[in-house]
Coordinates of C-alpha atoms and ligand atoms in Angstrom, one line a residue:
X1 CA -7.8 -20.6 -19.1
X2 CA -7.5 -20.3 -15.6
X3 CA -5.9 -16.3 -14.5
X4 CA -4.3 -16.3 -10.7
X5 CA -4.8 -12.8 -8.8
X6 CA -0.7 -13.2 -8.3
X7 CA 1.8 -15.6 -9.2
X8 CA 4.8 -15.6 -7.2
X9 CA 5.8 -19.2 -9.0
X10 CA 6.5 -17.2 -11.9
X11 CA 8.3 -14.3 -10.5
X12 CA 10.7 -17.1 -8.7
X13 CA 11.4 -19.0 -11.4
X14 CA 13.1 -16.2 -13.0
X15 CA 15.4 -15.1 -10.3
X16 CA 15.7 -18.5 -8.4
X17 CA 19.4 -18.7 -9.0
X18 CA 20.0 -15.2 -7.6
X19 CA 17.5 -15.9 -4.6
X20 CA 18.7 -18.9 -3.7
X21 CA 22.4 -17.8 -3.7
X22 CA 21.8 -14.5 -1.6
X23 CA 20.0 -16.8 0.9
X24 CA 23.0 -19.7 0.8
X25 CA 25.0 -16.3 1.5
X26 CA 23.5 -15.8 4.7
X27 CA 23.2 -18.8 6.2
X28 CA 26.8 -19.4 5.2
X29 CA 27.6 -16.6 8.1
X30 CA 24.9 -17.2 10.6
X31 CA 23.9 -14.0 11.3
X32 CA 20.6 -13.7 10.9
X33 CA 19.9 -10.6 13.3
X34 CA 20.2 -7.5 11.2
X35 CA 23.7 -7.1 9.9
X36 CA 25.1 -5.9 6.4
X37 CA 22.1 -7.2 4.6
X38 CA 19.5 -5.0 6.6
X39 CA 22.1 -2.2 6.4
X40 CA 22.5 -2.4 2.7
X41 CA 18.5 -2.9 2.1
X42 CA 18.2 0.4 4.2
X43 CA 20.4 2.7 1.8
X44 CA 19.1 1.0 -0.9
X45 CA 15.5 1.5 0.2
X46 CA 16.3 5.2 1.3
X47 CA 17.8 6.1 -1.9
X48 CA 15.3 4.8 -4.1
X49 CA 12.6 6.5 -2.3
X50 CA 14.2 10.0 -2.3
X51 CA 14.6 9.8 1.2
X52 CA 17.7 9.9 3.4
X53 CA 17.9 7.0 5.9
X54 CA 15.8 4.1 6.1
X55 CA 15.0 1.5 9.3
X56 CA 14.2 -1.8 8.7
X57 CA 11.1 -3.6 10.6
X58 CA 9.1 -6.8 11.0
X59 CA 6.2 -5.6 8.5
X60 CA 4.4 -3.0 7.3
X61 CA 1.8 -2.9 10.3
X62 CA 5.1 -2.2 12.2
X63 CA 6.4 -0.1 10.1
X64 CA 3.4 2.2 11.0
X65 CA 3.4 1.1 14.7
X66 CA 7.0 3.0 15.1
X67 CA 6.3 6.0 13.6
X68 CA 3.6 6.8 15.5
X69 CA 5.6 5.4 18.7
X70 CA 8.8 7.8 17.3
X71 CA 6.0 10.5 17.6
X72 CA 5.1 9.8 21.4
X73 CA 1.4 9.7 20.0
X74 CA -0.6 7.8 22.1
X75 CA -3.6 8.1 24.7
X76 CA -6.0 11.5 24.1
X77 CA -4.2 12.1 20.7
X78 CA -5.8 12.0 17.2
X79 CA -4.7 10.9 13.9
X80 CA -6.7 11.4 10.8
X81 CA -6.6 8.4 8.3
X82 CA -9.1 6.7 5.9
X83 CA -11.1 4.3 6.2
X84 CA -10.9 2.5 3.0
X85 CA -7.8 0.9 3.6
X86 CA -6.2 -2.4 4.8
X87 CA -7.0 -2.6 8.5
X88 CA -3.2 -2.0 9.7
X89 CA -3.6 1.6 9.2
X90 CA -6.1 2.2 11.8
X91 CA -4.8 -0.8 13.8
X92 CA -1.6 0.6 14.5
X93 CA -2.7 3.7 15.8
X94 CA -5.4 2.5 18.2
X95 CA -2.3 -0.1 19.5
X96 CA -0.8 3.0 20.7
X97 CA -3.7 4.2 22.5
X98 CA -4.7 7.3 20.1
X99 CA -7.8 7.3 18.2
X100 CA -8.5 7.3 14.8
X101 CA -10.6 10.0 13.3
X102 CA -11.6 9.1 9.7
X103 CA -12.0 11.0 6.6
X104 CA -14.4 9.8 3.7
X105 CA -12.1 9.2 0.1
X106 CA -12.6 11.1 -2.9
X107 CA -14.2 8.0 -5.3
X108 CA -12.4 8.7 -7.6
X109 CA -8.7 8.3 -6.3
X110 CA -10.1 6.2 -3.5
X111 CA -7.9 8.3 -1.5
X112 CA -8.4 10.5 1.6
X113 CA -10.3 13.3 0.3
X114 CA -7.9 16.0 1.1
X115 CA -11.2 18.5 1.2
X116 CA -12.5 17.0 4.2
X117 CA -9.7 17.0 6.6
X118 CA -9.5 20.3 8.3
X119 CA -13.3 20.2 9.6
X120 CA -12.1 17.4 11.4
X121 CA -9.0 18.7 13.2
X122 CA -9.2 19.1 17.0
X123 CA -6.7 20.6 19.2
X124 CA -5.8 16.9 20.1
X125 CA -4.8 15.9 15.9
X126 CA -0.8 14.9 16.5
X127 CA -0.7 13.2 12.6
X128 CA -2.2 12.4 9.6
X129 CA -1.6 8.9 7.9
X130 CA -2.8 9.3 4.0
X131 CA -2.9 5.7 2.4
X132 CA -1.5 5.3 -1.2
X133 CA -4.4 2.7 -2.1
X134 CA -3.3 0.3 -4.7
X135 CA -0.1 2.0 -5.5
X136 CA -1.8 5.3 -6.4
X137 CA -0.5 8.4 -4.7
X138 CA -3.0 10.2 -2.1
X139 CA -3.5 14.0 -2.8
X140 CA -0.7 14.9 -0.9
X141 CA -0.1 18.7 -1.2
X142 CA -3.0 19.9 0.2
X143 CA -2.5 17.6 2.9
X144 CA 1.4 18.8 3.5
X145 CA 0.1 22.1 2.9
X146 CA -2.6 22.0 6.2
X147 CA -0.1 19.8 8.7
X148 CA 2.2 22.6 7.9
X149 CA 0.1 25.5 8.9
X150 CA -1.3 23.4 12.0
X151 CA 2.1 22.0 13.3
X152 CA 1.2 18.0 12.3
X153 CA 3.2 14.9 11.5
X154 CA 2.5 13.0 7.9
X155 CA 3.0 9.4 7.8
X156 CA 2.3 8.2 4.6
X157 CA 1.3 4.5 4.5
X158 CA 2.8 3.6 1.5
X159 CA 2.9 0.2 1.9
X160 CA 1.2 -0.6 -1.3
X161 CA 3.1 2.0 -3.3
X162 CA 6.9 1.9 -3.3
X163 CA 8.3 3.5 -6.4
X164 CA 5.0 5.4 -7.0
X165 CA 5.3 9.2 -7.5
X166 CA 3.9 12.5 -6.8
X167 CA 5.1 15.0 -8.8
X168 CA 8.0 13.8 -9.4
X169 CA 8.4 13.2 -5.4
X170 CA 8.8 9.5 -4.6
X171 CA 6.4 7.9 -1.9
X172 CA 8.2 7.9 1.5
X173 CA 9.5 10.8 1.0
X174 CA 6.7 13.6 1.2
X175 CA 6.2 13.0 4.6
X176 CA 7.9 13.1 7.7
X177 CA 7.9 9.4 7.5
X178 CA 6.7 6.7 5.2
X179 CA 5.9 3.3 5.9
X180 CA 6.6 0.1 3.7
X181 CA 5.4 -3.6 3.4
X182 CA 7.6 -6.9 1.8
X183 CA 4.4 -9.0 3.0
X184 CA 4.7 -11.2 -0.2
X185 CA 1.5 -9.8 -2.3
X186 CA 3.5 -6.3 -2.5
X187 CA 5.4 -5.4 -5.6
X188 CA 8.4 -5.8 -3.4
X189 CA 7.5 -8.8 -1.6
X190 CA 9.9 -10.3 0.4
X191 CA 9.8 -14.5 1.5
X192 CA 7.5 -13.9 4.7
X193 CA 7.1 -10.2 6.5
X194 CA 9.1 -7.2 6.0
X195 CA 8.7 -3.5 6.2
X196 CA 10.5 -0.2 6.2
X197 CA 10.4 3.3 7.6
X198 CA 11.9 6.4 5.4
X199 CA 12.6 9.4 6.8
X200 CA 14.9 12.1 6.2
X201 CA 15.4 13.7 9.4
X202 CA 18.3 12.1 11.1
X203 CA 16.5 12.2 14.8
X204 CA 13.6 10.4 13.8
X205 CA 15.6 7.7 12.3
X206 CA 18.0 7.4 15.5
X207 CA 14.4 7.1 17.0
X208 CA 13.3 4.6 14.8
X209 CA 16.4 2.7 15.1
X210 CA 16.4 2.8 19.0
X211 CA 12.5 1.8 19.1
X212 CA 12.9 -1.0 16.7
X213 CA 15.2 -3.0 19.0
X214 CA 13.8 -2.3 22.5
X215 CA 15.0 1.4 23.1
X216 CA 18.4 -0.4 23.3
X217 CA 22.0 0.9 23.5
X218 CA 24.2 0.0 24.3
X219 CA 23.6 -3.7 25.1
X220 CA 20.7 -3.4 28.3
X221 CA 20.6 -0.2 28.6
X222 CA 17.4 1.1 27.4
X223 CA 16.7 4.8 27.1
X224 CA 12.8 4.0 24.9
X225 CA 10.1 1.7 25.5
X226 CA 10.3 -0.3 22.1
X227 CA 9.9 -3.8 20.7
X228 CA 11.4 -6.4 18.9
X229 CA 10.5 -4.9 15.4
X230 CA 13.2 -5.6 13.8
X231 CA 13.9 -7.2 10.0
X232 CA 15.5 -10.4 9.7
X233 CA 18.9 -10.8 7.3
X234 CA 17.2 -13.6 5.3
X235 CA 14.8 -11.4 4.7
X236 CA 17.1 -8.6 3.7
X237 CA 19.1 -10.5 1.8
X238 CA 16.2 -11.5 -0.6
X239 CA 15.1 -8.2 -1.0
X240 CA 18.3 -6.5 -2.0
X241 CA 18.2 -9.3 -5.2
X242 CA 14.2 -8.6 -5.6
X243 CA 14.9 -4.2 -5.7
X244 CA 17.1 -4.5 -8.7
X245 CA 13.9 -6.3 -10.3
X246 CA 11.5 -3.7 -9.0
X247 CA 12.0 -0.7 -11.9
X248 CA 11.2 -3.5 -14.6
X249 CA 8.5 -5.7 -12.9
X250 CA 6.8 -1.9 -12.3
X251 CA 7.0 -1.0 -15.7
X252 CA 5.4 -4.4 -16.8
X253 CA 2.6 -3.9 -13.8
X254 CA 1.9 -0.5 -15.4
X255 CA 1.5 -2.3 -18.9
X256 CA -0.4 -4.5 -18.0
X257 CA -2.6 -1.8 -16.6
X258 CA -3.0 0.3 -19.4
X259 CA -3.6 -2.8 -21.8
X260 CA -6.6 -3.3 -19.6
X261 CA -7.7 -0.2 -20.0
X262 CA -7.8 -0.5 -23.6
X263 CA -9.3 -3.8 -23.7
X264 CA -12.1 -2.9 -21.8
X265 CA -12.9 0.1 -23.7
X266 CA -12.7 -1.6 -27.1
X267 CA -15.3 -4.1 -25.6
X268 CA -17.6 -1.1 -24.5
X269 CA -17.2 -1.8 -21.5
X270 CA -15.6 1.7 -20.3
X271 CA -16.1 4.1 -19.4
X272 CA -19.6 2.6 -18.6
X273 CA -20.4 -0.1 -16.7
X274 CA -16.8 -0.5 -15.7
X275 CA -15.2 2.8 -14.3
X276 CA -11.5 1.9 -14.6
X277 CA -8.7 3.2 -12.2
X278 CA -7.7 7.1 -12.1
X279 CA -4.3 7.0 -13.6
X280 CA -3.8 11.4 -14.0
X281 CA -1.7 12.6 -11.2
X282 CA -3.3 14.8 -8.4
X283 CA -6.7 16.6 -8.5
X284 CA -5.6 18.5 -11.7
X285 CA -5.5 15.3 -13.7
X286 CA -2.0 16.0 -14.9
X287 CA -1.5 13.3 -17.4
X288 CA 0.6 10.0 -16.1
X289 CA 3.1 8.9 -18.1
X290 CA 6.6 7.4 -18.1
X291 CA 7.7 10.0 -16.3
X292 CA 5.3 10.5 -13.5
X293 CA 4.3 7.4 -12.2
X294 CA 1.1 8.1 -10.0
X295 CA 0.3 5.0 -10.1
X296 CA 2.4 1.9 -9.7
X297 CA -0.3 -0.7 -9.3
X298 CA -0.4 -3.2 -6.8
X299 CA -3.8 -3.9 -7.5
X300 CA -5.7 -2.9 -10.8
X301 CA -9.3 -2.2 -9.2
X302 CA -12.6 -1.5 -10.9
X303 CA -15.6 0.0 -9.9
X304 CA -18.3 -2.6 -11.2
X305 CA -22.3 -3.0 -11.3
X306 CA -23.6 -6.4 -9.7
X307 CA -19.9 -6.4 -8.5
X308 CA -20.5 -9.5 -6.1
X309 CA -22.2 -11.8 -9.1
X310 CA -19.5 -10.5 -11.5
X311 CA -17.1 -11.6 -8.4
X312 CA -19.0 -15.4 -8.9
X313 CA -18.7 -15.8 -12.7
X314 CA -15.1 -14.9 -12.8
X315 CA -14.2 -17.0 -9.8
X316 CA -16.5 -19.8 -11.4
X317 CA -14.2 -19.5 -14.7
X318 CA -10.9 -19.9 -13.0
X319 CA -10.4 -15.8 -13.1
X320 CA -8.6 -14.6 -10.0
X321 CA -9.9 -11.7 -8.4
X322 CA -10.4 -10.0 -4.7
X323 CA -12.1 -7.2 -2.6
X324 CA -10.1 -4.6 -1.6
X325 CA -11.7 -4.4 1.3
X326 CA -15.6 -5.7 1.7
X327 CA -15.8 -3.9 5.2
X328 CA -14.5 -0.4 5.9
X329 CA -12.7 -0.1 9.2
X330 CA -15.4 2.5 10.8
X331 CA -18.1 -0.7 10.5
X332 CA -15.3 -3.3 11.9
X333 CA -16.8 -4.6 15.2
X334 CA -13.3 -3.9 17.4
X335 CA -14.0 -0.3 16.2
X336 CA -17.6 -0.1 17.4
X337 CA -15.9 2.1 20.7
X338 CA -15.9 4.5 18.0
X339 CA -19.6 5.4 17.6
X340 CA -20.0 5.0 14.2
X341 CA -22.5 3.4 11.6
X342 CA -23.5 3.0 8.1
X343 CA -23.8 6.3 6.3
X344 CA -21.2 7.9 8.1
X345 CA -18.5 7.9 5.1
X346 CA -20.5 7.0 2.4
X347 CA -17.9 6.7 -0.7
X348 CA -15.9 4.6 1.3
X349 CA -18.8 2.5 2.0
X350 CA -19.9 2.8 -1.5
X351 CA -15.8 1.5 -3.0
X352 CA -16.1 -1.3 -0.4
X353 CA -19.6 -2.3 -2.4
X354 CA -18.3 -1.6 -6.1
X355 CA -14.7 -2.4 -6.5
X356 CA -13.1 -5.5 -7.3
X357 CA -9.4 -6.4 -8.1
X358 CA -8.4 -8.1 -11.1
X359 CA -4.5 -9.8 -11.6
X360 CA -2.3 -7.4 -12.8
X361 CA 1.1 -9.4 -12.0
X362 CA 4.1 -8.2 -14.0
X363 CA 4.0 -12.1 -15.5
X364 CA 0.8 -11.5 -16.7
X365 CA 1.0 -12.6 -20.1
X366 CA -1.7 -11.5 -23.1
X367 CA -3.4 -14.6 -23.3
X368 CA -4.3 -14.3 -19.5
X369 CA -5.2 -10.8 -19.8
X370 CA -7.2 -11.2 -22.7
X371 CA -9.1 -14.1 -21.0
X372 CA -9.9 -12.0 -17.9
X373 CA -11.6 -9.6 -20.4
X374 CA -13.2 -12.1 -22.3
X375 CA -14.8 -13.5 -19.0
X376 CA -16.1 -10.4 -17.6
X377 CA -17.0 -9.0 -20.7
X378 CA -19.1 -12.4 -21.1
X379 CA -20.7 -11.6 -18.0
X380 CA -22.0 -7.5 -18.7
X381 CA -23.3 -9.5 -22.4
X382 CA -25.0 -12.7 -20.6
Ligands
PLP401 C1 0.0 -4.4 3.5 C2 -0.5 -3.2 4.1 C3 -0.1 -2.9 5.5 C4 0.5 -3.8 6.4 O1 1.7 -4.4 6.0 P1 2.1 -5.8 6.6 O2 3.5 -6.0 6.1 O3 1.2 -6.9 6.1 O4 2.0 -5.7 8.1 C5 -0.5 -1.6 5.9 N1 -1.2 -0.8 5.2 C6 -1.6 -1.1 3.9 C7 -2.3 -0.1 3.1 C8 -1.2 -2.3 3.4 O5 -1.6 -2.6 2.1

């Protein structure tokens, strides 16, 4: 039985009639340059994420861009991030001429270790940007807790993790700004690139708004230096059909999750050789549950032995899988400027070796996921 890593097909097929009507909808009107459907996305966005306003972008990457550009952060400052995450992260903030300082992750969470942070604060660190990997919240109240006492801005890149909670606090709205993806692999996935901004301080998202659409207003008169980073209605549109999905397909991802985790332990094959994803909440392993949802999982991500031959054997068998992410970004060649080399954040180095994705769609059905088992649990016995 072949197993994809996602399948959009499916997730279509179930809500083609309301896709295809919402987008009939908009080209009906022609307006295709924000508008009512970005305007409704935003408060719908904003209110699910327990934030107050909302700002609609081209993608997550500029979702991040904006913030730190709403921030005036740019040449001689420093923002702390990780770097075990999708390259964006780091991108966005050397595109505005600051430098990224990383912190190593705590291997379990796969998160910035919160631990590490302050020994690398200099009188030039402007913001933090913690990454919710996977859908899993980052530690966040130590972090809050030292950019309070040292006067610095939290982005959260939640752009893998929208609906995922911290106790009880929704991602996006812990920090002064949180930053969303639609790119199409993100459990709200729009049909091409999307993002979002939350914030709920209403000069930041006047801000965000200005910088989105070329520091504009009114028409050519520009008061910012921004961009064109702005969301497009068709865009919009399908997204305010996909958000009334989200609750359910989330619920379904987090099934899917835990029947893995069962699976996998009634095979033997957990907690050793597979270590299976950290669902508790926080450092002090408060239990997840239906009401906490740390972890909202985008990706389901193992740490496995002989990852990369395990990665062979399922691909061989038709099992989708992926590396989230085979380099970190201190050992990417266009961050070499940086100084750094191998050793230098060893967990993250380390994950980068030993993880590997496996498909943890909401369609997922238990056939699939019982083959995906089968295969690897076939490889750790061959
Ligand atoms: C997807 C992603 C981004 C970038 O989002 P795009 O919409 O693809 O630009 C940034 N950070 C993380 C952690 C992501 O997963």
């Amino acid at each position: 039985m072949k197993v994809p890593l996602l399948d959009l097909q499916a997730q279509y097929r179930a809500i083609q009639s309301e896709v295809d009507a919402a987008v009939a909808a908009v080209f009906a009107t022609q307006g295709f340059i924000l508008g009512p459907q970005v305007q409704a996305l935003e408060r719908a966005v904003a209110a699910y994420c327990g934030a107050t306003q909302a700002c609609g972008v081209s993608s997550g990457t500029d979702a991040l861009l904006v913030a730190l550009m709403s921030e005036g952060i740019g040449a001689g400052a420093e923002v702390i991030t990780t770097p075990y995450t999708f390259f964006a992260t780091a991108g966005s903030i050397a595109r505005v001429g600051a430098r990224p300082v990383f912190v190593d992750i705590d291997p379990h969470s796969f998160n910035l270790d919160p631990r590490q942070v302050a020994a690398k604060l200099t009188p030039r660190t402007r913001a933090i940007i913690p990454v919710h990997l996977y859908g899993r919240m980052a530690e966040m109240e130590p972090l809050l807790a030292l950019a309070d006492r040292r006067g610095l801005v939290v982005i959260e890149d939640a752009c893998q993790a929208i609906g995922a909670e911290y106790r009880g606090r929704r991602a996006g709205s812990l920090g002064a700004y949180g930053c969303f993806s639609f790119f199409p692999s993100k459990n709200l996935g729009g049909a091409g690139d999307g993002g979002m901004v939350t914030t709920s301080d209403p000069a930041r998202a006047a801000r965000l708004a200005s910088l989105r659409n070329h520091g504009m207003e009114p028409k050519y008169v520009h008061h910012l230096i921004g961009g064109n980073f702005r969301l497009d209605a068709l865009q919009a549109a399908v997204l305010n059909v996909k958000l009334k999905h989200l609750d359910a397909w989330t619920a379904a991802r987090r099934r899917n999750a835990a029947r893995y985790d069962r699976l996998f332990r009634a095979a033997g094959l957990a907690p050793d050789p597979l270590t299976l994803p950290m669902t508790p909440c926080g450092a002090a392993g408060r239990p997840d549950n239906e009401d906490c949802r740390c972890h909202i999982f985008n990706q389901y991500v193992l740490r496995a032995p002989r990852r990369d031959e395990l990665r062979a054997w399922l691909t061989q068998r038709g099992i989708g899988n992926e590396v989230y992410y085979p380099v970190p970004l201190h050992l990417q060649e266009c961050f070499a400027p940086l100084g750094h080399r191998p050793g230098d954040f060893p967990e993250s180095e380390r994950a980068a070796r030993e993880t590997l994705a496996l498909p943890v769609y909401p369609e997922l059905t238990d056939d699939q996921a019982g083959a995906v088992v089968a295969a690897v649990r076939d490889f750790y016995r061959g």
